[in-house]
Coordinates of C-alpha atoms in Angstrom, one line a residue:
Chain A
M3 CA 95.3 112.1 86.5
N4 CA 93.9 115.0 84.3
I5 CA 92.5 114.3 80.8
P6 CA 95.5 115.7 78.8
D7 CA 97.9 113.4 80.8
L8 CA 95.7 110.5 80.3
A9 CA 95.5 111.2 76.5
S10 CA 99.2 111.5 76.1
L11 CA 99.9 108.4 78.2
S12 CA 97.4 106.3 76.2
D13 CA 98.8 107.7 72.9
G14 CA 102.3 106.7 74.1
V15 CA 101.2 103.2 74.9
L16 CA 99.4 102.8 71.6
A17 CA 102.5 104.1 69.8
G18 CA 104.6 101.5 71.6
D19 CA 106.6 104.0 73.7
R20 CA 108.4 102.0 76.3
R21 CA 108.3 104.6 79.0
A22 CA 104.5 105.1 78.5
M23 CA 104.0 101.3 78.8
A24 CA 106.0 101.2 81.9
R25 CA 104.2 104.1 83.4
A26 CA 100.8 102.7 82.4
I27 CA 101.7 99.3 84.0
S28 CA 102.6 101.1 87.2
L29 CA 99.4 103.0 87.2
V30 CA 97.3 99.7 87.0
E31 CA 99.5 97.8 89.4
N32 CA 99.1 100.5 92.1
R33 CA 95.4 101.0 91.3
R34 CA 96.2 104.7 90.9
P35 CA 93.5 107.2 90.0
G36 CA 93.1 107.2 86.2
A37 CA 93.9 103.5 85.9
R38 CA 90.4 102.6 85.1
D39 CA 90.0 105.4 82.5
L40 CA 93.3 104.4 80.9
L41 CA 92.3 100.8 80.6
A42 CA 89.0 101.8 79.1
V43 CA 90.8 103.7 76.4
L44 CA 93.3 100.9 75.8
Y45 CA 91.0 97.8 76.0
P46 CA 89.4 98.3 72.5
H47 CA 92.9 98.3 71.0
S48 CA 93.7 95.0 72.6
G49 CA 92.9 91.4 71.6
R50 CA 95.5 90.8 69.0
A51 CA 98.4 89.3 70.9
Q52 CA 98.7 85.6 71.6
V53 CA 98.9 85.5 75.4
I54 CA 101.1 82.6 76.6
G55 CA 101.2 81.4 80.2
V56 CA 104.3 79.6 81.4
T57 CA 104.2 77.8 84.8
G58 CA 106.4 75.4 86.6
A59 CA 107.8 74.7 90.0
A60 CA 110.9 76.6 91.3
G61 CA 113.9 74.7 90.1
S62 CA 112.2 73.5 86.8
G63 CA 114.5 75.8 84.7
K64 CA 111.5 78.0 83.8
S65 CA 113.6 81.2 83.6
S66 CA 116.1 79.6 81.1
L67 CA 113.1 78.3 79.1
V68 CA 111.3 81.7 78.9
N69 CA 114.6 83.3 78.0
E70 CA 115.2 81.0 75.1
L71 CA 111.7 81.1 74.1
V72 CA 111.7 84.9 73.9
L73 CA 114.8 84.7 71.7
E74 CA 113.2 82.2 69.4
L75 CA 110.1 84.1 69.0
R76 CA 112.2 87.2 68.1
R77 CA 114.0 85.1 65.5
R78 CA 110.7 84.5 64.0
G79 CA 109.8 88.1 63.7
H80 CA 107.5 88.4 66.7
T81 CA 107.6 91.2 69.1
V82 CA 107.4 89.8 72.8
G83 CA 106.3 91.0 76.2
V84 CA 107.0 89.2 79.3
V85 CA 105.0 89.8 82.5
A86 CA 106.7 87.9 85.4
V87 CA 104.5 87.1 88.5
D88 CA 107.1 84.8 89.8
P89 CA 109.0 85.9 92.9
T90 CA 111.9 83.6 91.9
S91 CA 112.1 84.9 88.4
P92 CA 115.1 86.8 87.2
F93 CA 112.7 89.3 85.7
S94 CA 111.2 89.9 89.2
G95 CA 114.5 90.6 90.9
G96 CA 115.0 87.2 92.3
A97 CA 117.8 86.2 90.0
I98 CA 120.9 84.4 90.5
L99 CA 123.9 86.1 88.8
G100 CA 123.8 83.9 85.7
D101 CA 120.1 84.7 85.0
R102 CA 120.8 88.3 85.4
I103 CA 123.5 88.3 82.8
R104 CA 121.3 86.3 80.4
M105 CA 118.4 88.7 81.0
R106 CA 120.5 91.7 80.1
D107 CA 120.7 90.3 76.5
L108 CA 116.9 90.5 76.2
A109 CA 116.7 93.9 77.7
G110 CA 118.6 95.7 75.0
D111 CA 116.3 94.6 72.2
P112 CA 113.5 97.1 71.5
G113 CA 111.2 94.3 70.3
I114 CA 111.1 92.9 73.8
F115 CA 109.3 94.5 76.9
I116 CA 109.9 92.8 80.3
R117 CA 107.9 93.7 83.4
S118 CA 107.7 92.1 86.8
M119 CA 104.5 92.4 89.0
A120 CA 104.6 92.5 92.7
T121 CA 103.4 89.3 94.2
R122 CA 101.9 90.8 97.4
G123 CA 98.7 92.7 97.7
A124 CA 94.9 92.4 98.2
L125 CA 93.0 89.3 97.4
G126 CA 92.5 88.9 93.6
G127 CA 94.7 92.0 93.2
L128 CA 97.6 90.2 91.5
T129 CA 95.5 88.4 88.9
A130 CA 93.7 91.7 88.1
A131 CA 96.9 93.6 87.8
T132 CA 98.5 90.9 85.6
V133 CA 95.4 90.9 83.3
D134 CA 95.5 94.7 83.0
A135 CA 99.3 94.6 82.3
V136 CA 98.7 92.2 79.4
V137 CA 96.0 94.5 78.0
I138 CA 98.6 97.4 78.0
L139 CA 101.3 95.3 76.2
D140 CA 98.8 93.9 73.8
A141 CA 97.4 97.4 73.0
A142 CA 100.9 98.6 72.5
G143 CA 101.3 96.2 69.6
L144 CA 103.4 93.4 71.0
D145 CA 102.2 90.3 69.3
R146 CA 103.2 87.6 71.9
V147 CA 102.8 88.2 75.6
I148 CA 104.2 85.7 78.0
I149 CA 103.0 85.5 81.6
E150 CA 105.4 83.7 83.7
T151 CA 104.1 82.3 87.1
V152 CA 105.5 79.7 89.6
G153 CA 104.0 76.6 91.0
V154 CA 100.5 75.2 90.7
G155 CA 98.5 77.1 93.3
Q156 CA 95.2 78.9 92.8
D157 CA 96.9 82.0 91.6
E158 CA 98.6 80.1 88.7
V159 CA 95.4 78.4 87.7
D160 CA 93.6 81.8 87.7
I161 CA 96.3 83.4 85.7
A162 CA 96.5 80.5 83.3
R163 CA 92.9 80.9 82.6
T164 CA 93.5 84.4 81.3
A165 CA 96.1 83.1 78.7
H166 CA 95.3 81.7 75.2
T167 CA 98.0 79.0 75.5
T168 CA 99.5 77.7 78.7
I169 CA 102.8 75.8 78.8
V170 CA 103.4 73.7 81.9
L171 CA 106.9 72.7 82.8
Q172 CA 107.7 69.4 84.3
V173 CA 111.0 68.1 85.3
P174 CA 112.2 64.4 85.7
G175 CA 112.7 63.2 89.3
L176 CA 110.5 65.7 91.1
G177 CA 107.8 63.5 92.6
D178 CA 105.9 66.3 94.2
D179 CA 105.4 68.0 90.9
V180 CA 103.7 64.8 89.6
Q181 CA 101.5 64.9 92.6
A182 CA 100.5 68.4 91.8
L183 CA 100.0 67.4 88.3
K184 CA 97.6 64.7 89.4
A185 CA 95.7 67.3 91.5
G186 CA 94.5 69.0 88.5
I187 CA 97.0 70.8 86.3
L188 CA 96.0 68.7 83.3
E189 CA 93.1 71.2 82.9
I190 CA 95.2 74.1 82.4
A191 CA 98.1 72.6 80.2
D192 CA 97.9 73.2 76.4
V193 CA 101.5 72.2 76.0
F194 CA 103.7 70.2 78.3
A195 CA 107.5 70.8 78.3
V196 CA 109.5 68.1 80.0
N197 CA 112.6 70.3 80.7
K198 CA 116.0 69.0 81.8
A199 CA 115.1 66.2 79.4
D200 CA 118.8 65.1 79.5
L201 CA 118.2 64.0 83.2
D202 CA 117.4 60.3 84.1
G203 CA 113.7 59.7 84.1
A204 CA 112.7 62.0 81.4
E205 CA 111.3 59.2 79.1
Q206 CA 109.4 57.8 82.1
L207 CA 107.9 61.2 82.9
V208 CA 106.8 61.6 79.3
A209 CA 105.2 58.2 79.3
Q210 CA 103.5 59.0 82.5
L211 CA 102.0 62.2 81.0
Q212 CA 101.0 60.3 78.0
I213 CA 99.0 57.9 80.2
M214 CA 97.4 60.8 82.0
L215 CA 96.4 62.5 78.9
D216 CA 94.9 59.2 77.6
L217 CA 92.8 58.9 80.7
N218 CA 91.6 62.5 80.6
S219 CA 88.9 62.6 78.0
V220 CA 88.9 66.4 78.0
H221 CA 92.1 66.2 76.1
T222 CA 91.3 63.5 73.6
G223 CA 88.0 64.7 72.0
V224 CA 88.0 64.2 68.2
N225 CA 87.8 67.9 67.5
G226 CA 89.7 68.7 70.7
W227 CA 93.3 69.8 71.3
R228 CA 95.6 67.2 72.8
A229 CA 98.5 68.8 74.7
P230 CA 101.7 67.8 73.0
I231 CA 104.5 66.7 75.3
L232 CA 107.8 68.2 74.3
Q233 CA 111.3 67.5 75.7
T234 CA 113.5 70.6 76.2
V235 CA 116.9 71.3 77.7
A236 CA 116.5 75.1 78.0
T237 CA 120.0 75.8 79.1
A238 CA 121.2 74.3 75.8
G239 CA 118.4 75.7 73.6
T240 CA 117.3 72.2 72.8
G241 CA 113.7 71.8 71.8
I242 CA 112.8 75.4 71.9
P243 CA 112.0 75.7 68.2
A244 CA 109.5 72.8 68.6
L245 CA 108.0 74.6 71.6
A246 CA 107.5 77.7 69.4
D247 CA 106.0 75.5 66.8
A248 CA 103.5 74.1 69.3
L249 CA 102.6 77.7 70.3
T250 CA 101.8 78.4 66.7
A251 CA 99.9 75.2 66.2
H252 CA 97.7 76.0 69.3
W253 CA 97.1 79.6 68.1
D254 CA 96.0 78.3 64.7
Y255 CA 93.7 75.8 66.5
L256 CA 92.1 78.5 68.3
Q257 CA 91.7 80.8 65.4
H258 CA 90.1 78.0 63.3
G259 CA 87.0 76.0 64.3
G260 CA 85.4 78.3 66.8
H261 CA 87.5 77.4 69.8
G262 CA 89.2 80.7 70.0
Q263 CA 85.8 82.6 69.9
A264 CA 84.5 80.5 72.8
Q265 CA 87.7 81.0 74.7
A266 CA 87.5 84.8 74.1
R267 CA 84.0 85.0 75.4
A268 CA 84.8 83.0 78.5
H269 CA 87.8 85.3 79.1
A270 CA 85.6 88.3 78.6
E271 CA 82.9 87.0 80.9
R272 CA 85.4 86.2 83.7
L273 CA 87.0 89.6 83.4
L274 CA 83.7 91.3 83.6
A275 CA 82.7 89.3 86.6
E276 CA 85.8 89.9 88.4
T277 CA 85.8 93.6 87.6
L278 CA 82.2 93.9 88.8
A279 CA 83.1 92.1 92.0
R280 CA 85.9 94.4 92.7
E281 CA 84.0 97.6 91.8
A282 CA 81.0 96.6 93.9
A283 CA 83.0 95.7 96.8
T284 CA 84.9 99.0 96.8
R285 CA 81.7 101.0 96.4
L286 CA 79.7 99.1 99.0
R287 CA 82.4 99.3 101.5
Q288 CA 82.9 103.1 101.0
A289 CA 79.1 103.7 101.2
A290 CA 79.0 101.7 104.4
R291 CA 81.9 103.8 105.8
D292 CA 80.4 107.0 104.7
R293 CA 77.1 106.3 106.7
G294 CA 78.9 105.1 109.7
Q295 CA 77.8 101.5 109.3
W296 CA 81.1 99.8 108.6
E297 CA 83.1 100.3 111.8
P298 CA 80.4 99.1 114.2
L299 CA 79.8 96.1 112.0
V300 CA 83.6 95.2 112.1
D301 CA 83.4 95.7 116.0
Q302 CA 80.5 93.2 116.2
V303 CA 82.2 90.6 113.9
T304 CA 85.3 91.0 115.9
A305 CA 83.4 90.4 119.1
R306 CA 81.7 87.4 117.4
E307 CA 78.4 89.0 118.2
L308 CA 77.6 88.9 114.4
D309 CA 78.8 86.6 111.8
P310 CA 80.3 88.0 108.6
Y311 CA 77.5 86.7 106.5
T312 CA 74.9 88.4 108.4
A313 CA 76.9 91.6 108.6
A314 CA 77.5 91.5 104.8
G315 CA 73.7 91.0 104.3
Q316 CA 73.1 94.2 106.4
V317 CA 75.4 96.3 104.1
L318 CA 73.7 95.0 101.1
A319 CA 70.1 95.6 102.5
E320 CA 71.2 99.2 103.3
W321 CA 72.4 99.8 99.8
Y322 CA 69.2 98.2 98.3
G323 CA 67.1 100.5 100.4
R324 CA 68.8 103.7 99.3
G325 CA 67.1 103.8 96.0
Chain B
M15 CA 68.8 72.4 104.0
N16 CA 65.7 72.7 106.2
I17 CA 65.8 74.2 109.7
P18 CA 65.7 70.9 111.6
D19 CA 68.7 69.5 109.6
L20 CA 70.6 72.7 110.1
A21 CA 69.9 72.7 113.8
S22 CA 71.0 69.0 114.2
L23 CA 74.2 69.7 112.0
S24 CA 75.2 72.7 114.0
D25 CA 74.4 70.9 117.4
G26 CA 76.6 68.1 116.1
V27 CA 79.5 70.4 115.3
L28 CA 79.2 72.2 118.7
A29 CA 79.3 68.9 120.4
G30 CA 82.5 67.9 118.5
D31 CA 80.9 65.2 116.6
R32 CA 83.2 64.1 113.9
R33 CA 80.7 63.2 111.3
A34 CA 78.9 66.5 111.8
M35 CA 82.2 68.4 111.4
A36 CA 83.1 66.6 108.2
R37 CA 79.7 67.2 106.7
A38 CA 79.7 70.8 107.8
I39 CA 83.1 71.3 106.0
S40 CA 81.9 69.6 102.8
L41 CA 78.8 72.0 102.9
V42 CA 80.9 75.2 103.0
E43 CA 83.6 73.9 100.7
N44 CA 81.0 73.2 97.9
R45 CA 79.0 76.4 98.8
R46 CA 75.9 74.3 99.3
P47 CA 72.6 75.9 100.2
G48 CA 72.5 76.2 104.0
A49 CA 76.2 76.8 104.3
R50 CA 75.7 80.4 105.1
D51 CA 73.1 79.8 107.7
L52 CA 75.3 77.1 109.2
L53 CA 78.3 79.5 109.6
A54 CA 76.0 82.1 110.9
V55 CA 75.1 79.8 113.8
L56 CA 78.6 78.5 114.3
Y57 CA 80.6 81.7 114.1
P58 CA 79.7 83.1 117.5
H59 CA 81.1 80.0 119.1
S60 CA 84.4 80.3 117.3
G61 CA 87.3 82.5 118.2
R62 CA 88.9 80.4 120.9
A63 CA 91.4 78.3 118.9
Q64 CA 94.9 79.4 118.1
V65 CA 95.1 79.2 114.4
I66 CA 98.6 78.2 113.1
G67 CA 99.6 78.6 109.5
V68 CA 102.4 76.3 108.2
T69 CA 103.9 77.0 104.9
G70 CA 107.0 75.9 103.0
A71 CA 108.1 74.7 99.6
A72 CA 107.5 71.2 98.4
G73 CA 110.4 69.1 99.6
S74 CA 110.9 71.1 102.7
G75 CA 109.6 68.3 104.9
K76 CA 106.5 70.1 105.8
S77 CA 104.4 67.0 106.1
S78 CA 106.8 65.4 108.6
L79 CA 106.9 68.6 110.5
V80 CA 103.2 69.1 110.8
N81 CA 102.9 65.4 111.7
E82 CA 105.4 65.8 114.7
L83 CA 103.9 69.0 115.7
V84 CA 100.4 67.6 115.9
L85 CA 101.8 64.8 118.1
E86 CA 103.7 67.2 120.4
L87 CA 100.5 69.4 120.8
R88 CA 98.5 66.3 121.8
R89 CA 101.1 65.4 124.3
R90 CA 100.7 68.9 125.8
G91 CA 96.9 68.2 126.2
H92 CA 95.7 70.2 123.2
T93 CA 93.1 69.0 120.8
V94 CA 94.2 69.7 117.2
G95 CA 92.6 70.3 113.8
V96 CA 94.6 70.2 110.6
V97 CA 93.3 71.8 107.3
A98 CA 95.5 70.9 104.4
V99 CA 95.4 73.1 101.4
D100 CA 98.5 71.7 99.9
P101 CA 98.2 69.5 96.9
T102 CA 101.4 67.7 97.8
S103 CA 100.3 67.1 101.4
P104 CA 99.6 63.5 102.6
F105 CA 96.5 64.9 104.2
S106 CA 95.3 66.0 100.7
G107 CA 95.9 62.6 99.0
G108 CA 99.2 63.4 97.5
A109 CA 101.2 61.3 100.0
I110 CA 104.1 59.0 99.4
L111 CA 103.8 55.6 101.2
G112 CA 105.8 56.6 104.2
D113 CA 103.6 59.7 104.9
R114 CA 100.5 57.7 104.6
I115 CA 101.6 55.3 107.2
R116 CA 102.7 58.0 109.5
M117 CA 99.4 59.8 109.0
R118 CA 97.3 56.8 110.0
D119 CA 98.6 57.1 113.5
L120 CA 97.2 60.6 113.8
A121 CA 93.8 59.4 112.3
G122 CA 93.1 57.0 115.1
D123 CA 93.2 59.7 117.8
P124 CA 89.8 61.3 118.6
G125 CA 91.6 64.5 119.7
I126 CA 92.7 65.1 116.1
F127 CA 90.7 66.0 113.2
I128 CA 92.2 66.2 109.8
R129 CA 90.7 67.6 106.5
S130 CA 92.0 68.5 103.1
M131 CA 90.6 71.2 101.0
A132 CA 90.3 71.1 97.2
T133 CA 92.8 73.5 95.6
R134 CA 90.9 74.4 92.6
G135 CA 87.9 76.5 92.2
A136 CA 86.5 80.0 91.8
L137 CA 88.8 83.0 92.5
G138 CA 89.1 83.6 96.2
G139 CA 87.1 80.5 96.8
L140 CA 89.9 78.5 98.4
T141 CA 90.8 81.1 100.9
A142 CA 87.1 81.6 101.9
A143 CA 86.5 77.8 102.1
T144 CA 89.6 77.5 104.2
V145 CA 88.6 80.3 106.6
D146 CA 85.1 78.7 106.9
A147 CA 86.7 75.3 107.7
V148 CA 88.7 76.8 110.4
V149 CA 85.5 78.4 112.0
I150 CA 83.9 75.1 112.1
L151 CA 86.8 73.3 113.8
D152 CA 87.2 76.1 116.2
A153 CA 83.6 76.1 117.0
A154 CA 83.8 72.4 117.5
G155 CA 86.1 73.0 120.4
L156 CA 89.5 72.1 118.9
D157 CA 91.9 74.4 120.6
R158 CA 94.7 74.4 118.0
V159 CA 94.0 74.5 114.3
I160 CA 96.8 74.1 111.8
I161 CA 96.5 75.2 108.2
E162 CA 99.0 73.7 106.0
T163 CA 99.8 75.3 102.7
V164 CA 102.6 74.9 100.1
G165 CA 104.8 77.7 98.6
V166 CA 104.8 81.3 98.8
G167 CA 102.2 82.4 96.3
Q168 CA 99.4 84.9 96.9
D169 CA 97.1 82.1 98.2
E170 CA 99.6 81.3 101.0
V171 CA 100.0 84.8 101.8
D172 CA 96.2 85.3 102.0
I173 CA 95.9 82.2 104.1
A174 CA 98.6 83.1 106.4
R175 CA 96.8 86.4 107.0
T176 CA 93.9 84.5 108.5
A177 CA 96.1 82.6 111.1
H178 CA 97.2 83.9 114.4
T179 CA 100.8 82.5 114.1
T180 CA 102.5 81.5 110.8
I181 CA 105.4 79.1 110.7
V182 CA 107.6 79.5 107.6
L183 CA 109.8 76.3 106.8
Q184 CA 113.1 76.9 105.1
V185 CA 115.6 74.2 104.0
P186 CA 119.3 74.5 103.7
G187 CA 120.5 74.5 100.0
L188 CA 117.3 75.6 98.3
G189 CA 118.4 78.8 96.7
D190 CA 115.1 79.5 95.3
D191 CA 113.5 79.5 98.7
V192 CA 115.8 82.1 100.0
Q193 CA 114.8 84.1 96.9
A194 CA 111.2 83.8 97.6
L195 CA 111.9 84.8 101.1
K196 CA 113.6 87.9 100.1
A197 CA 110.6 88.8 97.9
G198 CA 108.4 89.3 101.0
I199 CA 107.8 86.2 103.2
L200 CA 109.4 88.0 106.1
E201 CA 106.1 89.9 106.5
I202 CA 104.1 86.7 107.1
A203 CA 106.4 84.7 109.3
D204 CA 106.0 84.7 113.1
V205 CA 108.3 81.7 113.5
F206 CA 110.9 80.3 111.1
A207 CA 111.7 76.6 111.1
V208 CA 114.9 75.7 109.5
N209 CA 114.1 72.1 108.7
K210 CA 116.5 69.4 107.8
A211 CA 119.0 71.3 109.9
D212 CA 121.3 68.3 109.9
L213 CA 122.2 69.1 106.2
D214 CA 125.1 71.2 105.3
G215 CA 124.4 74.9 105.0
A216 CA 121.9 75.0 107.9
E217 CA 123.9 77.4 110.2
Q218 CA 124.6 79.6 107.1
L219 CA 120.8 79.8 106.4
V220 CA 120.1 80.6 110.0
A221 CA 122.7 83.4 109.9
Q222 CA 121.2 84.6 106.7
L223 CA 117.7 84.8 108.2
Q224 CA 119.2 86.6 111.3
I225 CA 120.5 89.3 109.0
M226 CA 117.3 89.7 107.2
L227 CA 115.3 90.1 110.4
D228 CA 118.0 92.6 111.6
L229 CA 117.4 94.7 108.5
N230 CA 113.7 94.4 108.6
S231 CA 112.6 97.0 111.1
V232 CA 109.1 95.7 111.2
H233 CA 110.4 92.6 113.2
T234 CA 112.6 94.6 115.6
G235 CA 110.4 97.1 117.2
V236 CA 110.9 97.5 121.0
N237 CA 107.4 96.1 121.8
G238 CA 107.3 94.0 118.7
W239 CA 107.6 90.3 118.1
R240 CA 110.9 89.1 116.6
A241 CA 110.3 85.8 114.7
P242 CA 112.5 83.2 116.4
I243 CA 114.5 81.0 114.0
L244 CA 114.4 77.4 115.1
Q245 CA 116.3 74.4 113.8
T246 CA 114.4 71.2 113.3
V247 CA 114.9 67.7 112.0
A248 CA 111.3 66.8 111.6
T249 CA 111.8 63.2 110.6
A250 CA 113.7 62.6 113.9
G251 CA 111.4 64.9 116.0
T252 CA 114.4 67.2 116.7
G253 CA 113.4 70.7 117.6
I254 CA 109.7 70.1 117.7
P255 CA 109.2 70.8 121.5
A256 CA 111.1 74.2 121.0
L257 CA 108.7 74.9 117.9
A258 CA 105.6 74.2 120.2
D259 CA 107.1 76.5 122.8
A260 CA 107.5 79.2 120.3
L261 CA 103.8 78.8 119.3
T262 CA 102.8 79.2 122.9
A263 CA 105.1 82.3 123.3
H264 CA 103.5 83.9 120.3
W265 CA 100.1 83.1 121.5
D266 CA 101.0 84.7 124.9
Y267 CA 102.3 87.7 123.1
L268 CA 99.0 88.2 121.2
Q269 CA 96.9 87.8 124.3
H270 CA 98.9 90.4 126.3
G271 CA 99.6 93.9 125.2
G272 CA 96.8 94.4 122.8
H273 CA 98.4 92.9 119.6
G274 CA 95.8 90.1 119.6
Q275 CA 92.9 92.4 119.8
A276 CA 94.3 94.5 116.8
Q277 CA 94.9 91.3 114.9
A278 CA 91.4 89.9 115.6
R279 CA 89.9 93.2 114.3
A280 CA 92.0 93.1 111.2
H281 CA 90.9 89.5 110.6
A282 CA 87.3 90.4 111.1
E283 CA 87.5 93.4 108.8
R284 CA 89.1 91.3 106.1
L285 CA 86.5 88.6 106.5
L286 CA 83.7 91.0 106.3
A287 CA 85.1 92.7 103.2
E288 CA 85.7 89.5 101.4
T289 CA 82.2 88.2 102.3
L290 CA 80.7 91.3 101.1
A291 CA 82.6 91.3 97.9
R292 CA 81.4 87.7 97.1
E293 CA 77.9 88.3 98.2
A294 CA 77.5 91.5 96.1
A295 CA 79.1 90.0 93.0
T296 CA 76.9 86.9 93.0
R297 CA 73.7 89.1 93.6
L298 CA 74.7 91.7 90.9
R299 CA 75.5 89.1 88.3
Q300 CA 72.3 87.3 89.0
A301 CA 70.3 90.5 88.8
A302 CA 72.0 91.6 85.5
R303 CA 71.2 88.1 84.0
D304 CA 67.6 88.3 85.2
R305 CA 67.0 91.6 83.5
G306 CA 68.8 90.4 80.3
Q307 CA 71.7 92.8 80.7
W308 CA 74.5 90.4 81.2
E309 CA 74.8 88.4 78.0
P310 CA 74.8 91.5 75.7
L311 CA 77.5 93.1 78.0
V312 CA 79.6 90.0 77.8
D313 CA 79.2 90.1 73.9
Q314 CA 80.5 93.6 73.8
V315 CA 83.4 93.0 76.0
T316 CA 84.3 90.0 73.9
A317 CA 84.2 92.1 70.7
R318 CA 86.2 94.7 72.5
E319 CA 83.5 97.3 71.8
L320 CA 83.3 98.0 75.6
D321 CA 85.9 97.6 78.2
P322 CA 85.1 95.6 81.4
Y323 CA 85.3 98.7 83.7
T324 CA 82.6 100.6 81.7
A325 CA 80.6 97.4 81.5
A326 CA 80.8 96.8 85.2
G327 CA 79.8 100.4 85.7
Q328 CA 76.6 99.8 83.7
V329 CA 75.6 96.8 85.8
L330 CA 76.2 98.9 88.9
A331 CA 74.3 101.9 87.5
E332 CA 71.4 99.8 86.8
W333 CA 71.4 98.3 90.4
Y334 CA 71.6 101.8 91.8
G335 CA 68.7 102.9 89.7
R336 CA 66.4 100.1 91.0
G337 CA 65.5 101.7 94.2

């Protein structure tokens, strides 16, 4: 992309132009030339939005909850972006008919911008593209950006780590979810939403979560934040205002008392480290290709004559030696 | 780890000693000193096992299916390793009582080695550790290694890409799964298992999958492999021999006609690229720290005075300049 195009695109994003925003996200998603320059221009204008991660298993009613939450945040005067990285989300095209109809209501509102991300690609690519998309929406002036993910895999944990506030959905009667919860999701939850709270077992699930929080000292420090456990019935809109209140409370908590600054620094360091890893890998591989070193190394690793660690060491040694 | 320890550990693994195998996997999982040297020794001895990925949603009966598949492969004279990267798997500690009891049968057999991997950690760390664990089990002489993952996130796709043959479980009546399927899982499935095939809707699901395969030209090339769609009732052992047959058929397909060689090269190239990225990132970050460049850069990115791309470029430029 040439400089005038880049300038007009970044100007468009900063002015909140929807077509420019969509084009900018496509650019970073596909790692097109110019993506890096665009982000370099936009990044200093970002950092104002509250980034909210929402994760939960398929079938937890996450789509309905995000939908209602967006409407509630709009009622409170916020502008809202949604980045859906969930292949089952209606925002990603995996909608059942009812979701699609509901979604259309959101799409007509100029204070809402919805974008789905591809869930396939290179290692680490999804997280990077999601982070970049959030920077774009943030720089465009949206003051709440929701990242919607499914499940409790490494991706979701990585993506949650880039949010300011993470909502974890739980549903009564899904034993597997509780298992996944035990496996470590306590670390990433700032707010629990027990959705479908009109089902049997909701009170039991809430009690179980309370006990877990009690046992987990990370969440019970004197000056710490203890994740509230809210009951919602998203399809009926029940509990959504309380959920929005909890988001505000966590945002206030981050702004006051230095927690937000520490979190911002941790986010920045991770972002820098990941960007560095990607850039270094791309350049090193290209350099090894250019000097004819790459293909023979791949052949040797394929034939198991050489292990990948030794082979990688050879590429690095060559680069060091270049001066 | 010193050289004699390393030699005795690698000798133990190559001799199929279970304690050595367990210790070796812990070493790579925790990225302990010596892990790289150990893998360098073991890697040339790997490459013989058929690596089989099994993925499916929580509640798809995956645990039972893997359990029955292991028993069937044993009956056919194979030795079998299982690497569970599913937080809901009984092999990872997330078992319900029935699973635990079933699992104990497997654990008593010296021809079976089961290991669960932590599902939290650094970006890309889980996939890397899983790949390393497979190398260890392969080098130890197990001739079938099953990697069990849950869901259809990026992790599962990445891990599936490291397997020779990937089984994707589907269950009748789970709408979300079919959605996820549409979103791209066709690309990774070499074999479909419609589990709980005694439930209503099984025939319909099979028909739906057939249509998808018909529409997906990748799977219908003249010399290509078309993923068979098998019906199983894992809890009753139904359909498991046919599933084992399909694994053998796919392995034969890979061995003959060059597909296996192309796949092996693609695996090796990805492994080399990922190893290189990790090693380069670690060294670059350490070098930037050592010369006092890292912390000020993180501060500037935190303050949004500098974007992460420009900051990463500065680290790389410094490294280039070192000579």
